[in-house]
Amino acid sequence: TACDDSGLMMAMIRREYDISIGLDHPHIANVFTFEENTVVGPCIVMEYVDGRNLTEFLRENPSMSSRRRIAGQLMDAVGYLHRKGVIHNDLKPENILISRTDNSVRLLDFGLSDTDAYYLARTMGCTAEYASPELLRHESVDSRSDIYSLGIVMYRLLNNNKDPFINSNKTIIKEADNETALKKRMDGEPLPKLKGINKNFKGFFQFLLSFSS
């Protein structure tokens, strides 16, 4: 991970390193050192993971048992972060690598993470498609914001990469559909009635994606 040498970017990558170096979990990518003098500028040196992100993995049409195993590993990693007092703030498929060797999870990119209740830069660059309503509004957040984002990721993981706020019967998703889904999340609307998924998961997703304004 490299950055330019501007003050803000330097502060953010240094903060990412300071948070990441204290983490030790089998499903979180290992960070080794912070290097200032390299040909690409200041950077974080981390483990190389031969893998693909979660979206790419889902295109391979993995079995439901594989998806459930990955869901368990992801929840374990996020739970570990929260016990350490770390809020990720940018949980999304692009930040979840699935290794090619054993199809195990590696969570990465702590550039927007936080270890306290407030940090201005955490709202910069968060991915709206997965962000909680309070994060989208730039309000104070805690671990529940991650849980909401995790709910959207998990819904996609277990339901053929579909957005929970877009009609599941649609085969072609237009930009207007994405904009409507984003507005629903920002407004804190309850999860629409879930169709076509295992009934055992319905209460689970209703819990993860609940929001009290």
Tab-separated table of C-alpha atoms in Angstrom:
chain	number	residue	atom	x	y	z
A	1	THR	CA	0.000	0.000	0.000
A	2	ALA	CA	1.561	3.297	-1.081
A	3	CYS	CA	0.527	6.942	-0.888
A	4	ASP	CA	1.653	10.384	-2.021
A	5	ASP	CA	3.573	12.536	0.412
A	6	SER	CA	0.823	15.064	1.174
A	7	GLY	CA	0.211	15.717	4.850
A	8	LEU	CA	-3.277	14.216	4.977
A	9	MET	CA	-2.420	11.093	3.041
A	10	MET	CA	0.727	10.574	5.086
A	11	ALA	CA	-1.284	10.892	8.297
A	12	MET	CA	-3.914	8.440	7.057
A	13	ILE	CA	-1.471	5.775	5.924
A	14	ARG	CA	0.511	6.147	9.134
A	15	ARG	CA	-2.717	5.752	11.108
A	16	GLU	CA	-3.606	2.679	9.046
A	17	TYR	CA	-0.239	1.186	9.903
A	18	ASP	CA	-0.530	2.033	13.611
A	19	ILE	CA	-3.903	0.265	13.768
A	20	SER	CA	-2.985	-2.698	11.555
A	21	ILE	CA	0.323	-3.552	13.205
A	22	GLY	CA	-1.475	-4.336	16.464
A	23	LEU	CA	-3.798	-6.895	14.851
A	24	ASP	CA	-3.124	-10.624	14.888
A	25	HIS	CA	-5.876	-12.774	13.407
A	26	PRO	CA	-5.825	-15.592	10.811
A	27	HIS	CA	-8.421	-13.812	8.655
A	28	ILE	CA	-6.882	-10.337	8.716
A	29	ALA	CA	-3.975	-9.584	6.379
A	30	ASN	CA	-0.680	-9.263	8.259
A	31	VAL	CA	1.172	-5.942	8.241
A	32	PHE	CA	4.950	-5.961	8.655
A	33	THR	CA	6.538	-2.511	8.409
A	34	PHE	CA	6.005	1.134	7.471
A	35	GLU	CA	8.599	2.365	4.975
A	36	GLU	CA	9.090	6.046	4.179
A	37	ASN	CA	11.919	5.946	1.633
A	38	THR	CA	10.914	3.717	-1.285
A	39	VAL	CA	10.678	4.261	-5.044
A	40	VAL	CA	6.894	4.523	-4.734
A	41	GLY	CA	6.977	6.805	-1.713
A	42	PRO	CA	5.819	6.040	1.857
A	43	CYS	CA	4.104	2.664	2.054
A	44	ILE	CA	2.906	-0.173	4.259
A	45	VAL	CA	4.575	-3.536	3.696
A	46	MET	CA	2.097	-6.360	4.218
A	47	GLU	CA	1.717	-10.033	3.440
A	48	TYR	CA	1.072	-11.043	-0.149
A	49	VAL	CA	-2.186	-12.909	-0.587
A	50	ASP	CA	-2.639	-14.869	-3.802
A	51	GLY	CA	-6.360	-14.438	-4.096
A	52	ARG	CA	-9.316	-12.557	-5.497
A	53	ASN	CA	-11.804	-10.231	-3.898
A	54	LEU	CA	-15.209	-11.399	-2.740
A	55	THR	CA	-17.048	-10.185	-5.850
A	56	GLU	CA	-14.652	-12.068	-8.123
A	57	PHE	CA	-14.987	-15.144	-5.935
A	58	LEU	CA	-18.783	-15.066	-6.227
A	59	ARG	CA	-18.503	-15.079	-10.023
A	60	GLU	CA	-17.035	-18.573	-9.673
A	61	ASN	CA	-20.411	-19.759	-8.328
A	62	PRO	CA	-19.046	-21.313	-5.128
A	63	SER	CA	-21.076	-23.834	-3.156
A	64	MET	CA	-23.319	-22.678	-0.317
A	65	SER	CA	-21.127	-24.536	2.158
A	66	SER	CA	-18.117	-22.502	0.965
A	67	ARG	CA	-20.104	-19.283	1.277
A	68	ARG	CA	-21.186	-20.145	4.809
A	69	ARG	CA	-17.626	-20.963	5.802
A	70	ILE	CA	-16.425	-17.620	4.446
A	71	ALA	CA	-19.282	-15.856	6.241
A	72	GLY	CA	-18.167	-17.431	9.508
A	73	GLN	CA	-14.543	-16.381	8.960
A	74	LEU	CA	-15.605	-12.848	8.100
A	75	MET	CA	-17.766	-12.532	11.203
A	76	ASP	CA	-14.920	-13.888	13.293
A	77	ALA	CA	-12.511	-11.278	11.892
A	78	VAL	CA	-14.917	-8.375	12.423
A	79	GLY	CA	-15.739	-9.598	15.928
A	80	TYR	CA	-12.020	-9.646	16.708
A	81	LEU	CA	-11.667	-6.049	15.488
A	82	HIS	CA	-14.506	-4.880	17.681
A	83	ARG	CA	-13.108	-6.633	20.737
A	84	LYS	CA	-9.879	-4.737	20.048
A	85	GLY	CA	-11.824	-1.477	19.860
A	86	VAL	CA	-11.302	-1.073	16.104
A	87	ILE	CA	-14.056	0.039	13.720
A	88	HIS	CA	-13.223	-0.819	10.103
A	89	ASN	CA	-15.547	1.766	8.482
A	90	ASP	CA	-15.179	0.405	4.936
A	91	LEU	CA	-16.358	-3.201	4.869
A	92	LYS	CA	-17.017	-4.152	1.251
A	93	PRO	CA	-16.199	-7.027	-1.133
A	94	GLU	CA	-13.150	-5.225	-2.546
A	95	ASN	CA	-11.574	-5.243	0.930
A	96	ILE	CA	-12.191	-8.951	1.436
A	97	LEU	CA	-9.713	-11.265	-0.267
A	98	ILE	CA	-10.344	-14.983	-0.691
A	99	SER	CA	-7.061	-16.895	-0.984
A	100	ARG	CA	-6.628	-19.298	-3.878
A	101	THR	CA	-4.817	-21.870	-1.763
A	102	ASP	CA	-7.622	-22.678	0.674
A	103	ASN	CA	-10.444	-20.192	-0.063
A	104	SER	CA	-9.976	-18.507	3.309
A	105	VAL	CA	-10.722	-14.864	4.145
A	106	ARG	CA	-8.179	-12.057	4.476
A	107	LEU	CA	-9.702	-8.760	5.533
A	108	LEU	CA	-7.627	-5.724	4.579
A	109	ASP	CA	-7.524	-1.945	4.065
A	110	PHE	CA	-7.756	-0.171	7.398
A	111	GLY	CA	-7.237	3.277	5.886
A	112	LEU	CA	-10.618	4.493	7.165
A	113	SER	CA	-10.524	2.558	10.425
A	114	ASP	CA	-10.785	4.140	13.832
A	115	THR	CA	-9.972	3.244	17.408
A	116	ASP	CA	-12.079	5.939	19.049
A	117	ALA	CA	-15.506	7.506	18.727
A	118	TYR	CA	-14.537	10.259	16.295
A	119	TYR	CA	-12.022	10.821	13.508
A	120	LEU	CA	-12.686	13.269	10.674
A	121	ALA	CA	-10.964	11.381	7.875
A	122	ARG	CA	-12.946	8.180	8.431
A	123	THR	CA	-15.885	9.546	6.406
A	124	MET	CA	-13.681	10.278	3.409
A	125	GLY	CA	-13.924	7.642	0.720
A	126	CYS	CA	-16.242	5.188	2.446
A	127	THR	CA	-18.178	3.136	-0.101
A	128	ALA	CA	-21.775	4.360	-0.135
A	129	GLU	CA	-23.128	1.046	-1.427
A	130	TYR	CA	-22.119	-0.649	1.842
A	131	ALA	CA	-22.014	2.226	4.339
A	132	SER	CA	-24.396	2.516	7.269
A	133	PRO	CA	-26.905	5.410	7.380
A	134	GLU	CA	-24.970	7.160	10.153
A	135	LEU	CA	-21.686	6.901	8.250
A	136	LEU	CA	-23.303	8.281	5.109
A	137	ARG	CA	-24.629	11.204	7.165
A	138	HIS	CA	-21.172	11.813	8.701
A	139	GLU	CA	-22.589	11.228	12.165
A	140	SER	CA	-20.838	9.581	15.111
A	141	VAL	CA	-20.380	5.859	14.561
A	142	ASP	CA	-19.514	2.839	16.648
A	143	SER	CA	-19.192	-0.881	15.964
A	144	ARG	CA	-22.864	-1.079	14.966
A	145	SER	CA	-21.975	0.783	11.766
A	146	ASP	CA	-19.671	-2.085	10.800
A	147	ILE	CA	-22.400	-4.592	11.633
A	148	TYR	CA	-24.749	-2.850	9.200
A	149	SER	CA	-22.109	-2.907	6.443
A	150	LEU	CA	-21.362	-6.529	7.254
A	151	GLY	CA	-25.061	-7.278	6.813
A	152	ILE	CA	-25.026	-5.982	3.235
A	153	VAL	CA	-21.835	-7.898	2.437
A	154	MET	CA	-23.247	-11.087	3.978
A	155	TYR	CA	-26.522	-10.707	2.118
A	156	ARG	CA	-24.617	-10.515	-1.168
A	157	LEU	CA	-22.421	-13.434	-0.164
A	158	LEU	CA	-25.342	-15.726	0.612
A	159	ASN	CA	-27.790	-14.453	-2.005
A	160	ASN	CA	-26.018	-14.495	-5.363
A	161	ASN	CA	-24.434	-11.037	-5.018
A	162	LYS	CA	-27.787	-9.216	-4.861
A	163	ASP	CA	-28.356	-5.892	-3.110
A	164	PRO	CA	-30.868	-6.336	-0.253
A	165	PHE	CA	-32.555	-3.038	-1.129
A	166	ILE	CA	-33.113	-3.815	-4.816
A	167	ASN	CA	-36.001	-5.955	-6.046
A	168	SER	CA	-34.630	-9.493	-6.148
A	169	ASN	CA	-36.686	-10.296	-9.262
A	170	LYS	CA	-34.807	-7.764	-11.395
A	171	THR	CA	-32.346	-9.270	-13.856
A	172	ILE	CA	-30.965	-5.927	-15.112
A	173	ILE	CA	-29.881	-3.405	-12.498
A	174	LYS	CA	-29.888	0.233	-13.651
A	175	GLU	CA	-28.154	3.218	-12.056
A	176	ALA	CA	-31.547	4.487	-10.896
A	177	ASP	CA	-31.995	1.248	-8.928
A	178	ASN	CA	-28.682	1.809	-7.160
A	179	GLU	CA	-29.610	5.419	-6.381
A	180	THR	CA	-32.965	4.323	-4.936
A	181	ALA	CA	-31.252	1.672	-2.809
A	182	LEU	CA	-28.771	4.258	-1.518
A	183	LYS	CA	-31.582	6.645	-0.561
A	184	LYS	CA	-33.335	3.859	1.330
A	185	ARG	CA	-30.177	3.164	3.307
A	186	MET	CA	-29.558	6.844	4.038
A	187	ASP	CA	-33.137	7.206	5.243
A	188	GLY	CA	-32.696	4.214	7.514
A	189	GLU	CA	-35.558	2.341	5.887
A	190	PRO	CA	-36.176	-1.173	7.191
A	191	LEU	CA	-35.030	-4.087	5.104
A	192	PRO	CA	-37.646	-4.972	2.447
A	193	LYS	CA	-39.472	-8.260	2.745
A	194	LEU	CA	-36.956	-10.968	1.986
A	195	LYS	CA	-37.923	-13.387	-0.762
A	196	GLY	CA	-36.210	-16.421	-2.174
A	197	ILE	CA	-33.776	-16.983	0.686
A	198	ASN	CA	-33.550	-19.614	3.367
A	199	LYS	CA	-36.023	-18.788	6.136
A	200	ASN	CA	-33.316	-19.426	8.721
A	201	PHE	CA	-31.420	-16.394	7.408
A	202	LYS	CA	-34.302	-13.909	7.436
A	203	GLY	CA	-34.119	-13.003	11.113
A	204	PHE	CA	-30.327	-12.849	10.871
A	205	PHE	CA	-30.394	-10.241	8.106
A	206	GLN	CA	-33.217	-8.318	9.724
A	207	PHE	CA	-30.988	-7.996	12.796
A	208	LEU	CA	-27.826	-6.999	10.913
A	209	LEU	CA	-29.590	-4.401	8.764
A	210	SER	CA	-31.889	-2.897	11.401
A	211	PHE	CA	-31.567	0.836	11.987
A	212	SER	CA	-33.095	3.107	14.626
A	213	SER	CA	-33.135	6.775	13.653
